[in-house]
Coordinates of N, CA and C in Angstrom, one line a residue:
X17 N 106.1 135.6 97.6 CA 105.4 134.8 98.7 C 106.1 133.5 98.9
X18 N 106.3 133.3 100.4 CA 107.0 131.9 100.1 C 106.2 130.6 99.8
X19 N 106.8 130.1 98.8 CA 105.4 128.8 98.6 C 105.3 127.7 99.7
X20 N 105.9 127.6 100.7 CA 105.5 126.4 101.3 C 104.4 126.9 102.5
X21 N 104.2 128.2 101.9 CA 103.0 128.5 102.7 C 102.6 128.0 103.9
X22 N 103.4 128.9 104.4 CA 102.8 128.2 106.3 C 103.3 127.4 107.2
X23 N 103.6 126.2 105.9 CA 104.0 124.7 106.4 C 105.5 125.0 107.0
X24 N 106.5 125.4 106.8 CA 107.5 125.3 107.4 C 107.3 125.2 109.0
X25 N 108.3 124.4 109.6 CA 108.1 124.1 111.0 C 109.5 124.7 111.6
X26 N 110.0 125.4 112.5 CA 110.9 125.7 113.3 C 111.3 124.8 114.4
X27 N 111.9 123.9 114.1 CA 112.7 123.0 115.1 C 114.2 122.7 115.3
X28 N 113.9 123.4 116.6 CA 116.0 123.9 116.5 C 117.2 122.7 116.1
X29 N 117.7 123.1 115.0 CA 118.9 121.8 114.6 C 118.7 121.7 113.4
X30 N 117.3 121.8 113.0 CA 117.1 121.3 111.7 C 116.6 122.8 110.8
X31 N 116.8 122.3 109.8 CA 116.1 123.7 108.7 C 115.4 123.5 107.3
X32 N 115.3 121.9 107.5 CA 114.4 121.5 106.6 C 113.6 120.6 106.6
X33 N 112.8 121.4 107.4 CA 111.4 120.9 108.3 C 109.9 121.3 107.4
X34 N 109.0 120.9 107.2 CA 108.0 121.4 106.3 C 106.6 119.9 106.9
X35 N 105.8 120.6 106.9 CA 104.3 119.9 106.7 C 104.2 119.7 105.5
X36 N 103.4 118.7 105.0 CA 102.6 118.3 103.7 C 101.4 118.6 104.0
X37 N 100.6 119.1 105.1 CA 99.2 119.4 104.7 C 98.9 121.0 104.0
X38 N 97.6 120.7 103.7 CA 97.2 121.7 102.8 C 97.9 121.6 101.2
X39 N 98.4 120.5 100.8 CA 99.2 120.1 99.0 C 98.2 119.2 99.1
X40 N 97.6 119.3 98.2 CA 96.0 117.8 97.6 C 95.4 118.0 99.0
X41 N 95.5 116.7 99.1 CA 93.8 116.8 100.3 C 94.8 115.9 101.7
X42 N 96.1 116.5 101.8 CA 97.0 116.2 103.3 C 96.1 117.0 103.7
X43 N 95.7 117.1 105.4 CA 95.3 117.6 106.5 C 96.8 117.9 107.1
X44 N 96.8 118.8 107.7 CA 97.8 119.4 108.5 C 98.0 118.4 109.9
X45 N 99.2 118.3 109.6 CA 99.7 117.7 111.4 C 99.6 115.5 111.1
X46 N 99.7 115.3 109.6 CA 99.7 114.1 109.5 C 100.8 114.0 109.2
X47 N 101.5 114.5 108.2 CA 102.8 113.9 107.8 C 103.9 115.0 107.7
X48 N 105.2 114.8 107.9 CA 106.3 115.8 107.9 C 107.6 115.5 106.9
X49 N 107.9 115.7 106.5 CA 109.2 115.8 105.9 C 110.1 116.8 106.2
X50 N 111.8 116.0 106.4 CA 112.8 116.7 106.7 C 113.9 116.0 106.7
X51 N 115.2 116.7 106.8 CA 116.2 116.3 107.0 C 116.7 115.3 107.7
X52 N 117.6 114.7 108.0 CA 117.7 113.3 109.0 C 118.0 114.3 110.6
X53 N 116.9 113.7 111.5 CA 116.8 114.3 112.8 C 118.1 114.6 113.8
X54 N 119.2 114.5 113.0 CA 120.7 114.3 113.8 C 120.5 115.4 114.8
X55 N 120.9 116.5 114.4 CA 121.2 118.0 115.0 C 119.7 118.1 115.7
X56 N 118.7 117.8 115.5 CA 117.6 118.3 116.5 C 118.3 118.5 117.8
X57 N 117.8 119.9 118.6 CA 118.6 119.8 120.8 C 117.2 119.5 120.9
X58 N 117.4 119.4 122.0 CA 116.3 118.9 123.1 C 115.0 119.5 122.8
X59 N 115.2 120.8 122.8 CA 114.0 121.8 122.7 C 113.7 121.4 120.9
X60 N 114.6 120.9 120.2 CA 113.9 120.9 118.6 C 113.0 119.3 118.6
X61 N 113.7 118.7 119.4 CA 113.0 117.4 119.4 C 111.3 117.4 120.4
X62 N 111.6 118.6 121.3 CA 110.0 119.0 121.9 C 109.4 120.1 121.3
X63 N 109.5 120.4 120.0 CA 108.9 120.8 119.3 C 108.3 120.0 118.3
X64 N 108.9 118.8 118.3 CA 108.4 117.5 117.0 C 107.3 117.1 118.1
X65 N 107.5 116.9 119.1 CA 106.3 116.3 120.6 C 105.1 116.8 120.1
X66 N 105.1 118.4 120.1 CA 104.4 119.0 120.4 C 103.0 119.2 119.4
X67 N 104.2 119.2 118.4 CA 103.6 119.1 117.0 C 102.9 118.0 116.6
X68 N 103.0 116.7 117.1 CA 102.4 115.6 117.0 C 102.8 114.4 116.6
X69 N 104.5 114.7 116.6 CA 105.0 113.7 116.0 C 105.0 111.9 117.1
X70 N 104.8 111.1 116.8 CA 105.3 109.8 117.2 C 105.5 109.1 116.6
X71 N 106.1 109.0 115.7 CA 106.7 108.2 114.8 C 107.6 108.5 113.5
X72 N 108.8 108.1 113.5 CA 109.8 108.7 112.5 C 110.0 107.7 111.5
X73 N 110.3 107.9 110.4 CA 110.6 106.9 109.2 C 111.9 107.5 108.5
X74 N 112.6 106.4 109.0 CA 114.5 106.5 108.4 C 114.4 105.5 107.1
X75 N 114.6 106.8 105.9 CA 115.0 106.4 105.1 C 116.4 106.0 104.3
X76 N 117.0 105.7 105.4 CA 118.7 106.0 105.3 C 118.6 104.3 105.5
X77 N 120.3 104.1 105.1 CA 120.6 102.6 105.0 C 121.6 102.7 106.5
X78 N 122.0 101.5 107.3 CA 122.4 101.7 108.6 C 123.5 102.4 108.9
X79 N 124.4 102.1 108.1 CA 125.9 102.6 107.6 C 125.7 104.5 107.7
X80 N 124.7 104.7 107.4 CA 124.8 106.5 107.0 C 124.0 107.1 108.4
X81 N 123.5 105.9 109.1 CA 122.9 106.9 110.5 C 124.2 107.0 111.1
X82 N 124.3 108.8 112.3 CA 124.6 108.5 113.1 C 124.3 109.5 114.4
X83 N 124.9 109.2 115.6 CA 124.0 109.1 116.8 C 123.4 110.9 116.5
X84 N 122.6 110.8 117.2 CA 121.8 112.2 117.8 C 122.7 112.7 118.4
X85 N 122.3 114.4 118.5 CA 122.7 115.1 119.0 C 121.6 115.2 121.0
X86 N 120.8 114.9 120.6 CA 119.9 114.8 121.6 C 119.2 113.6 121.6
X87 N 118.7 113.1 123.1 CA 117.9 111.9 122.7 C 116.3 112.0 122.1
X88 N 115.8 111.4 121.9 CA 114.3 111.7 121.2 C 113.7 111.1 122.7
X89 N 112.7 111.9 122.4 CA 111.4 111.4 123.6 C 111.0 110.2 124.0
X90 N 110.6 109.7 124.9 CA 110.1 108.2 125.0 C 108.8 108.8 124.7
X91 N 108.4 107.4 123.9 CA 107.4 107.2 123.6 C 107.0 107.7 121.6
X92 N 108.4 107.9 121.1 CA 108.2 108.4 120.0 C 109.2 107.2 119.1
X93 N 108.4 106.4 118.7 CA 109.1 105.3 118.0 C 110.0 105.8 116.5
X94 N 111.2 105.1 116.3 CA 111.7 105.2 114.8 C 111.6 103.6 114.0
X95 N 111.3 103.8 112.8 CA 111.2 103.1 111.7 C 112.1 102.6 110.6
X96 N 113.0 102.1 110.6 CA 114.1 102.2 109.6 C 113.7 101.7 108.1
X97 N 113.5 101.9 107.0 CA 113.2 101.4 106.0 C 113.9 102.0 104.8
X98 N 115.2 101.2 104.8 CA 115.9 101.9 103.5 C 115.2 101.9 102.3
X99 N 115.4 102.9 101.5 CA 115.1 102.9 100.2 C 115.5 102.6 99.1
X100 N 116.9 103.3 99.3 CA 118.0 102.9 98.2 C 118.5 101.3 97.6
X101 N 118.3 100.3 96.9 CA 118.5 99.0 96.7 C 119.8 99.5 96.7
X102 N 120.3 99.3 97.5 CA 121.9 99.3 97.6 C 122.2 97.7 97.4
X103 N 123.3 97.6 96.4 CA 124.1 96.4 96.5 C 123.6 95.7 94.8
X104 N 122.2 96.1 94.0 CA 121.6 95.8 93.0 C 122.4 96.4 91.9
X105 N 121.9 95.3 91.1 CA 122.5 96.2 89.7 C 121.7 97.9 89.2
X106 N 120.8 97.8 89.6 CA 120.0 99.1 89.3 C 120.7 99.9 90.1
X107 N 120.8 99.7 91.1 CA 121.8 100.8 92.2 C 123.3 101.4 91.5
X108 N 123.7 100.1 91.0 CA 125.2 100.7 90.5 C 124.9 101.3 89.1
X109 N 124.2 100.9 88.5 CA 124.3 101.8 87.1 C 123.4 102.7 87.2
X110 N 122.4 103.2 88.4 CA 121.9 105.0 88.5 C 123.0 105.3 89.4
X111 N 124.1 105.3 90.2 CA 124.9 105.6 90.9 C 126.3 106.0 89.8
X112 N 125.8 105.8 88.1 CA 126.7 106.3 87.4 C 125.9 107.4 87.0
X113 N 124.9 107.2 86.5 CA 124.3 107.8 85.8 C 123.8 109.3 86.7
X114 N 123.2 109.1 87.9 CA 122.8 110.6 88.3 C 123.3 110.3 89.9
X115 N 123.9 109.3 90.3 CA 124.4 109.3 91.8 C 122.8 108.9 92.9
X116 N 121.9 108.6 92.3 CA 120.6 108.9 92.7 C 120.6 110.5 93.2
X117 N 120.5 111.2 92.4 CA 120.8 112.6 93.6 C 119.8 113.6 92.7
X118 N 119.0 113.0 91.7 CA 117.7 113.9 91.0 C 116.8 113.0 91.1
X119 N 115.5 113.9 90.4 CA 114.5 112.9 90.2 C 114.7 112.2 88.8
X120 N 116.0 112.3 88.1 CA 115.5 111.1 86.9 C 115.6 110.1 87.0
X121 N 116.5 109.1 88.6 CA 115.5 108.0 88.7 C 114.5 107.7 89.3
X122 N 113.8 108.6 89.4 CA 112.3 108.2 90.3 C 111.5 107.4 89.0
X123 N 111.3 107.6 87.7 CA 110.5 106.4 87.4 C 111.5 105.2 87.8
X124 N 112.4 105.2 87.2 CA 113.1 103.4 87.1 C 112.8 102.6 88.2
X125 N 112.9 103.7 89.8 CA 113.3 102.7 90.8 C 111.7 102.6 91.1
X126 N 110.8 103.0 90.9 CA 109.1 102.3 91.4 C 108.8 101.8 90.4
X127 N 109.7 101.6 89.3 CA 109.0 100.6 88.5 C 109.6 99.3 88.2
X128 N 111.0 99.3 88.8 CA 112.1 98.4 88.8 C 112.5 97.6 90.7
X129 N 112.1 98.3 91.3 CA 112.0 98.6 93.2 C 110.8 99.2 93.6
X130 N 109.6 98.4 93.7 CA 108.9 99.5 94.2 C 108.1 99.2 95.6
X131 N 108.8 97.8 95.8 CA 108.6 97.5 97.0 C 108.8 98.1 98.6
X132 N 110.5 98.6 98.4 CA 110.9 99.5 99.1 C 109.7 100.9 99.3
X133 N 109.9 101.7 98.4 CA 108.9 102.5 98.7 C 107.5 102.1 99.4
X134 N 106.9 101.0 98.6 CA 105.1 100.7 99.4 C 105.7 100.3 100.6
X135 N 106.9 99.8 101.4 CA 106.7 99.8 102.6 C 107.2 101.0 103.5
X136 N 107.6 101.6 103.2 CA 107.4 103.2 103.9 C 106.0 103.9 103.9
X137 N 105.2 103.4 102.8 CA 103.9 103.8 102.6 C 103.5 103.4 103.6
X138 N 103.5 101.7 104.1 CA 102.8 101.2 104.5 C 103.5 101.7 105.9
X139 N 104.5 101.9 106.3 CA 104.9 101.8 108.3 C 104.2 103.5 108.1
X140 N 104.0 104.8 106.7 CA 102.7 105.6 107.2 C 101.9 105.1 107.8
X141 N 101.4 104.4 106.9 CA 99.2 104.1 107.1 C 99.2 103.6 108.5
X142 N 100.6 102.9 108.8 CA 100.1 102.0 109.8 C 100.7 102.3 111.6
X143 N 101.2 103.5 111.2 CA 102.0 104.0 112.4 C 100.7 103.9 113.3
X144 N 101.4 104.4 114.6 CA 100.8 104.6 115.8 C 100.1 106.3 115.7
X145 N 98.7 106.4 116.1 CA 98.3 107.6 116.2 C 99.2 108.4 116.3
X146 N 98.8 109.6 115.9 CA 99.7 111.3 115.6 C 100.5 111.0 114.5
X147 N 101.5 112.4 114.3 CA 102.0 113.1 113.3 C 103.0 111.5 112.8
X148 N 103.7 111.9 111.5 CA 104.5 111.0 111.4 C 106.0 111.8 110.6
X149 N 107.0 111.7 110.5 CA 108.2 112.4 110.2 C 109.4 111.4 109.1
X150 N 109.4 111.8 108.0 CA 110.0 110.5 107.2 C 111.3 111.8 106.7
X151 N 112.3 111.2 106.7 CA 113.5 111.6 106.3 C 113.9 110.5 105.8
X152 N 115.5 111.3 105.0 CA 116.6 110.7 104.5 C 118.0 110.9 105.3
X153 N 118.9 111.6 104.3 CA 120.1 112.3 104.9 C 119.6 113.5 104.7
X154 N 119.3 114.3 103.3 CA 119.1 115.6 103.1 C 118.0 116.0 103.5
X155 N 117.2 115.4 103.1 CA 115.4 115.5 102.8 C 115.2 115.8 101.7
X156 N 116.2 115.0 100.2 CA 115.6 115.8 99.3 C 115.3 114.5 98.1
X157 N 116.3 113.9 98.4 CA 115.7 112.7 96.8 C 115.1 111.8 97.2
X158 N 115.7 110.7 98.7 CA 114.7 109.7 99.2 C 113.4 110.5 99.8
X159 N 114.0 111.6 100.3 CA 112.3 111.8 101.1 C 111.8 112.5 99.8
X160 N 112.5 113.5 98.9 CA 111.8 113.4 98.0 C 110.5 112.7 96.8
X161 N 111.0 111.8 97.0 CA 110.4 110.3 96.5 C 109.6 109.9 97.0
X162 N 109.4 109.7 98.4 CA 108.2 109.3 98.9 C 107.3 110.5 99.4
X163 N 107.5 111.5 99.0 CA 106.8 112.6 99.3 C 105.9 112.5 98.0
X164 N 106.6 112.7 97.0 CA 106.3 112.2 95.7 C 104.9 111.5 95.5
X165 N 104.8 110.4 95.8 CA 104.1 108.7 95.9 C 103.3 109.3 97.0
X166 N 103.0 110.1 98.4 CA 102.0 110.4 99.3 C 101.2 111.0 98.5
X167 N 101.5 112.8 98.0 CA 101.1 114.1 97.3 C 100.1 113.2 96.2
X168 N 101.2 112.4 95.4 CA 100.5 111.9 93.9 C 98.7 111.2 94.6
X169 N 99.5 110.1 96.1 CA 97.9 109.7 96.4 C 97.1 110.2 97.0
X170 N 97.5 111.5 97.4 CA 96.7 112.7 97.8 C 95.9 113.3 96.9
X171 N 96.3 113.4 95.4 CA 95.7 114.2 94.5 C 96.5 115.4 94.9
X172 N 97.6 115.6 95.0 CA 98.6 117.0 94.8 C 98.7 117.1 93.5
X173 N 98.8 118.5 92.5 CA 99.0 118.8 91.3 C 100.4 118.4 91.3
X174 N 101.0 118.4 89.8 CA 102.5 118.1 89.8 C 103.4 119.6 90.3
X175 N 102.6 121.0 89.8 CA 103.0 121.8 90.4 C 103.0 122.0 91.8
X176 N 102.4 121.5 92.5 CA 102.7 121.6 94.2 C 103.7 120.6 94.6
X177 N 103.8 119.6 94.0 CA 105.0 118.4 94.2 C 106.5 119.2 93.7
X178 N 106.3 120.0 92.4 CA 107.2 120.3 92.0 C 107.8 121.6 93.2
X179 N 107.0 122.4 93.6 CA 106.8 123.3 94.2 C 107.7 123.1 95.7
X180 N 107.4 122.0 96.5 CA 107.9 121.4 97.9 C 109.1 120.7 97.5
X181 N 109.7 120.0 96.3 CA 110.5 119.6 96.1 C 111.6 120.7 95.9
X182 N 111.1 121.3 95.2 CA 112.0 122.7 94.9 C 112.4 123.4 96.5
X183 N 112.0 123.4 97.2 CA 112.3 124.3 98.8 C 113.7 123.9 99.2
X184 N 113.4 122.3 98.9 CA 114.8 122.2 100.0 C 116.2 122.2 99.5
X185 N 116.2 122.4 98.5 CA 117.6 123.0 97.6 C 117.9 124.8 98.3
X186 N 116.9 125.5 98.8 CA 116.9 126.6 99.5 C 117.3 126.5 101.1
X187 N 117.0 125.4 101.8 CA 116.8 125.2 102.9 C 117.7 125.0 103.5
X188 N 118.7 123.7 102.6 CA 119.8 122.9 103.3 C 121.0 123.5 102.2
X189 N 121.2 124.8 101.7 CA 122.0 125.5 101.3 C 123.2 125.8 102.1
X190 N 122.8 126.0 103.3 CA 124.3 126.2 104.4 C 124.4 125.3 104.8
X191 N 123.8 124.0 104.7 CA 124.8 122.8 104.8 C 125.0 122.4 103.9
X192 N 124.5 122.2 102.8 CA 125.8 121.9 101.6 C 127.1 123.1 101.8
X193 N 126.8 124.3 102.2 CA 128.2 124.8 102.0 C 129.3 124.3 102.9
X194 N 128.7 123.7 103.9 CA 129.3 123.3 105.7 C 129.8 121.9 104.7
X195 N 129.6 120.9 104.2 CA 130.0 119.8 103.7 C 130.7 120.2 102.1
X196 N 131.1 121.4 101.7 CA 132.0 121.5 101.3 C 131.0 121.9 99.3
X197 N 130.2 121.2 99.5 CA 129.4 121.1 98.2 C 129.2 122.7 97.6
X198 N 128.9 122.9 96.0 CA 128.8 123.4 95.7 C 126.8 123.9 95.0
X199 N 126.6 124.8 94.4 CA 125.7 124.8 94.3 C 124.5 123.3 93.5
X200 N 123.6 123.0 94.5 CA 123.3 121.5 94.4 C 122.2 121.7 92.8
X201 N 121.7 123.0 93.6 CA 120.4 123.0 92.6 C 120.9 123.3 91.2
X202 N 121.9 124.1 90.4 CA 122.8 123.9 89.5 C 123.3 122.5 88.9
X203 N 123.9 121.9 90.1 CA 124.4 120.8 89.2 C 123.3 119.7 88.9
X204 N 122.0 119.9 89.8 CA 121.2 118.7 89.5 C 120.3 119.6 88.0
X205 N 120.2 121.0 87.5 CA 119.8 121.4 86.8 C 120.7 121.2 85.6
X206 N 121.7 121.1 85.5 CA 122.9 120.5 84.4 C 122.8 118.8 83.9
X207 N 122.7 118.3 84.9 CA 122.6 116.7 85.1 C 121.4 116.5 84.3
X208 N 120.1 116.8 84.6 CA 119.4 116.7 84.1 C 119.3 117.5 82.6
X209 N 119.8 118.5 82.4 CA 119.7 119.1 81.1 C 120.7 118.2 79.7
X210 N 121.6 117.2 80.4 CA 122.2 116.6 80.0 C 121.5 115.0 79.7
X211 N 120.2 115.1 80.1 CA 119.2 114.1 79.7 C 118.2 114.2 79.0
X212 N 118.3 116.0 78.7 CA 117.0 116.7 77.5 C 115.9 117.0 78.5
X213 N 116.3 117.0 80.0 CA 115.3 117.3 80.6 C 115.5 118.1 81.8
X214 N 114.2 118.5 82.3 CA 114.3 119.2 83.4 C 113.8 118.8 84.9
X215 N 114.1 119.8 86.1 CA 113.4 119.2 87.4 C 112.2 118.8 86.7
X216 N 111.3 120.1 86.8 CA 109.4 120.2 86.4 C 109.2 119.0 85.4
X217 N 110.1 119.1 84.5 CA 109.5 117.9 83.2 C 109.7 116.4 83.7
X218 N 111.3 116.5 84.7 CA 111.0 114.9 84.8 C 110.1 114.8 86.1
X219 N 110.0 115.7 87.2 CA 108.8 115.4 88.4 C 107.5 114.9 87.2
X220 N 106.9 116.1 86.6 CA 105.8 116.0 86.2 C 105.5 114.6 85.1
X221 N 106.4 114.1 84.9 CA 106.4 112.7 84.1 C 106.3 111.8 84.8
X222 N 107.1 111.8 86.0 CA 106.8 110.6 86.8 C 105.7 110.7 87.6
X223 N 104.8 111.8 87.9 CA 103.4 112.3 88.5 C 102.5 111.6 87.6
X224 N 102.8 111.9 86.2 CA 101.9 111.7 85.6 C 101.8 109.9 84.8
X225 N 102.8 109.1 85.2 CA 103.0 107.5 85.4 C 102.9 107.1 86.1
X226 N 102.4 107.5 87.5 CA 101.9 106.8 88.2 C 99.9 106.7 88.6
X227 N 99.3 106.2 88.6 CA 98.3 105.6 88.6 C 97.4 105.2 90.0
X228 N 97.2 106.1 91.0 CA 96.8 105.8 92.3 C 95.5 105.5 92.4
X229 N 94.9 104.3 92.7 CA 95.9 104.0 94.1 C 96.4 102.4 93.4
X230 N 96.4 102.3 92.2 CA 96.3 100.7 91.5 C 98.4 100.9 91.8
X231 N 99.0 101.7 91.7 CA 100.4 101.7 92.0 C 100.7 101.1 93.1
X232 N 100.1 101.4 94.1 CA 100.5 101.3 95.9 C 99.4 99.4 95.7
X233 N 98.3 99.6 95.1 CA 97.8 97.9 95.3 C 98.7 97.1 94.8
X234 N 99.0 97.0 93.7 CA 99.8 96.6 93.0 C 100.9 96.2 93.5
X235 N 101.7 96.8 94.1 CA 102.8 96.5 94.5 C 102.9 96.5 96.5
X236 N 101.6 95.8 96.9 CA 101.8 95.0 97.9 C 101.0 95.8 99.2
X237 N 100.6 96.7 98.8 CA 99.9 97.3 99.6 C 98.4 96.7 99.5
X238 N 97.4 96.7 101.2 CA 96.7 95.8 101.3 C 95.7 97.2 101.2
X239 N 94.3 96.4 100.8 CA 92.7 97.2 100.9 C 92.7 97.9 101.9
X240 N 93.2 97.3 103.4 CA 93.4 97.8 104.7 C 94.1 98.5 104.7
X241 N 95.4 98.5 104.3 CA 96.6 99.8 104.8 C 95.9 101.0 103.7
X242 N 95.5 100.5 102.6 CA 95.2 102.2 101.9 C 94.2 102.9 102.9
X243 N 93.1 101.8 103.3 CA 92.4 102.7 104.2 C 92.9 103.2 105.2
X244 N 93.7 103.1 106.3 CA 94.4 103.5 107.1 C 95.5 105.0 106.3
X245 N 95.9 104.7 105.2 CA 96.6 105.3 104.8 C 95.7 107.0 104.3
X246 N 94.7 106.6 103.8 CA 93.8 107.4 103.3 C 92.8 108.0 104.9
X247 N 92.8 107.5 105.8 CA 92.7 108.1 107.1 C 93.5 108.9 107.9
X248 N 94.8 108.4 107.5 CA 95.8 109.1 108.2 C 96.0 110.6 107.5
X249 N 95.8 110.7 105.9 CA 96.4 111.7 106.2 C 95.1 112.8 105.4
X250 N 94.2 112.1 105.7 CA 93.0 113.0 104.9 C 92.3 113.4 105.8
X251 N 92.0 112.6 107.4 CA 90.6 113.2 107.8 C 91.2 113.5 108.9

């Protein structure tokens, strides 16, 4: 059975498209994760319309966007909020250690950066009515990551985090082969085995170190945006 049960979305360009509702207590049609919207045609970008999207969150730094293949709709705003502390010392010494390209640094950077992340949280809670769509380049370690931090404040088990995380190593398989790459989910399975650990063990470690909602207060998120946040994607 395929696990992401349902949630996959068909929008021409892209292939790693997926709803978060129905994981914890997401409502369907609030939040989307995917690939970076490049390749969307016309017709895949009026399928994001239709679906409810108005508002996109670019997790990419400016240097790695580039133009569309199609234009996006008026009236569907984008968000830019990089993630990666690029230019930090933490950036260069996990850029030796795993390239950021698993989850073993998802604890360091929300516990070392975790600013970046609560404001992606926050341009969520605080978008404009309808769906919302947060990518990276792949859709798999930045958007991973903040998919991560939504699920965890949703009350997703670590198995359904683990579970959505796991898909898109299946998804965006013919474009790693198109960019020349070799099997991703192997080498991030090696990488990690070479740290005494695994995907599941280190997801479910950092699921289980984080602390919601005192994580997202904590680090700069207001009484107001959780509410908003917790409206947006619960009721």
């Amino acid at each position: 059975m395929d696990v992401a049960g349902g949630r996959e979305l068909a929008w021409d360009g892209c292939v790693n498209v997926r709803d978060l509702g129905g994981l914890g207590r997401i409502r369907p049609g609030a939040v989307v994760r995917m690939e970076a919207p490049t390749r969307l045609s016309e017709s895949g970008w009026a399928a994001a319309w239709a679906h409810g999207v108005r508002t996109v969150v670019d997790l990419r730094h400016a240097d790695e966007c580039r133009p569309d293949v199609a234009p996006r709709p008026p009236g569907m705003t984008t968000v830019r909020i990089p993630l990666d502390p690029v230019g930090t010392p933490f950036y260069e010494r996990w850029q030796k250690i795993d390239n950021l390209a698993s989850p073993l640094y998802y604890p360091a950077v929300l516990a070392e950066h975790p600013e970046p992340v609560v404001a992606a949280v926050r341009a969520i809670a605080t978008a404009a009515p309808g769906c919302v769509v947060f990518h990276c380049a792949g859709g798999k370690d930045r958007t991973g990551l903040l998919a991560l931090v939504l699920l965890t404040s949703a009350g997703a088990t670590p198995e359904e985090i683990i579970a959505d995380y796991l898909l898109t190593f299946e998804r965006m398989r013919r474009r790693y082969a198109e960019l020349g790459f070799g099997d991703q989910l192997a080498a991030v399975n090696e990488r990690l085995a070479g740290h005494d650990t695994t995907i599941a063990a280190s997801l479910t470690s950092t699921v289980g170190s984080l602390t919601m909602p005192d994580f997202l207060l904590d680090n700069g998120l207001s009484e107001a945006d959780l509410a908003a946040l917790r409206a947006r994607l619960t009721t």
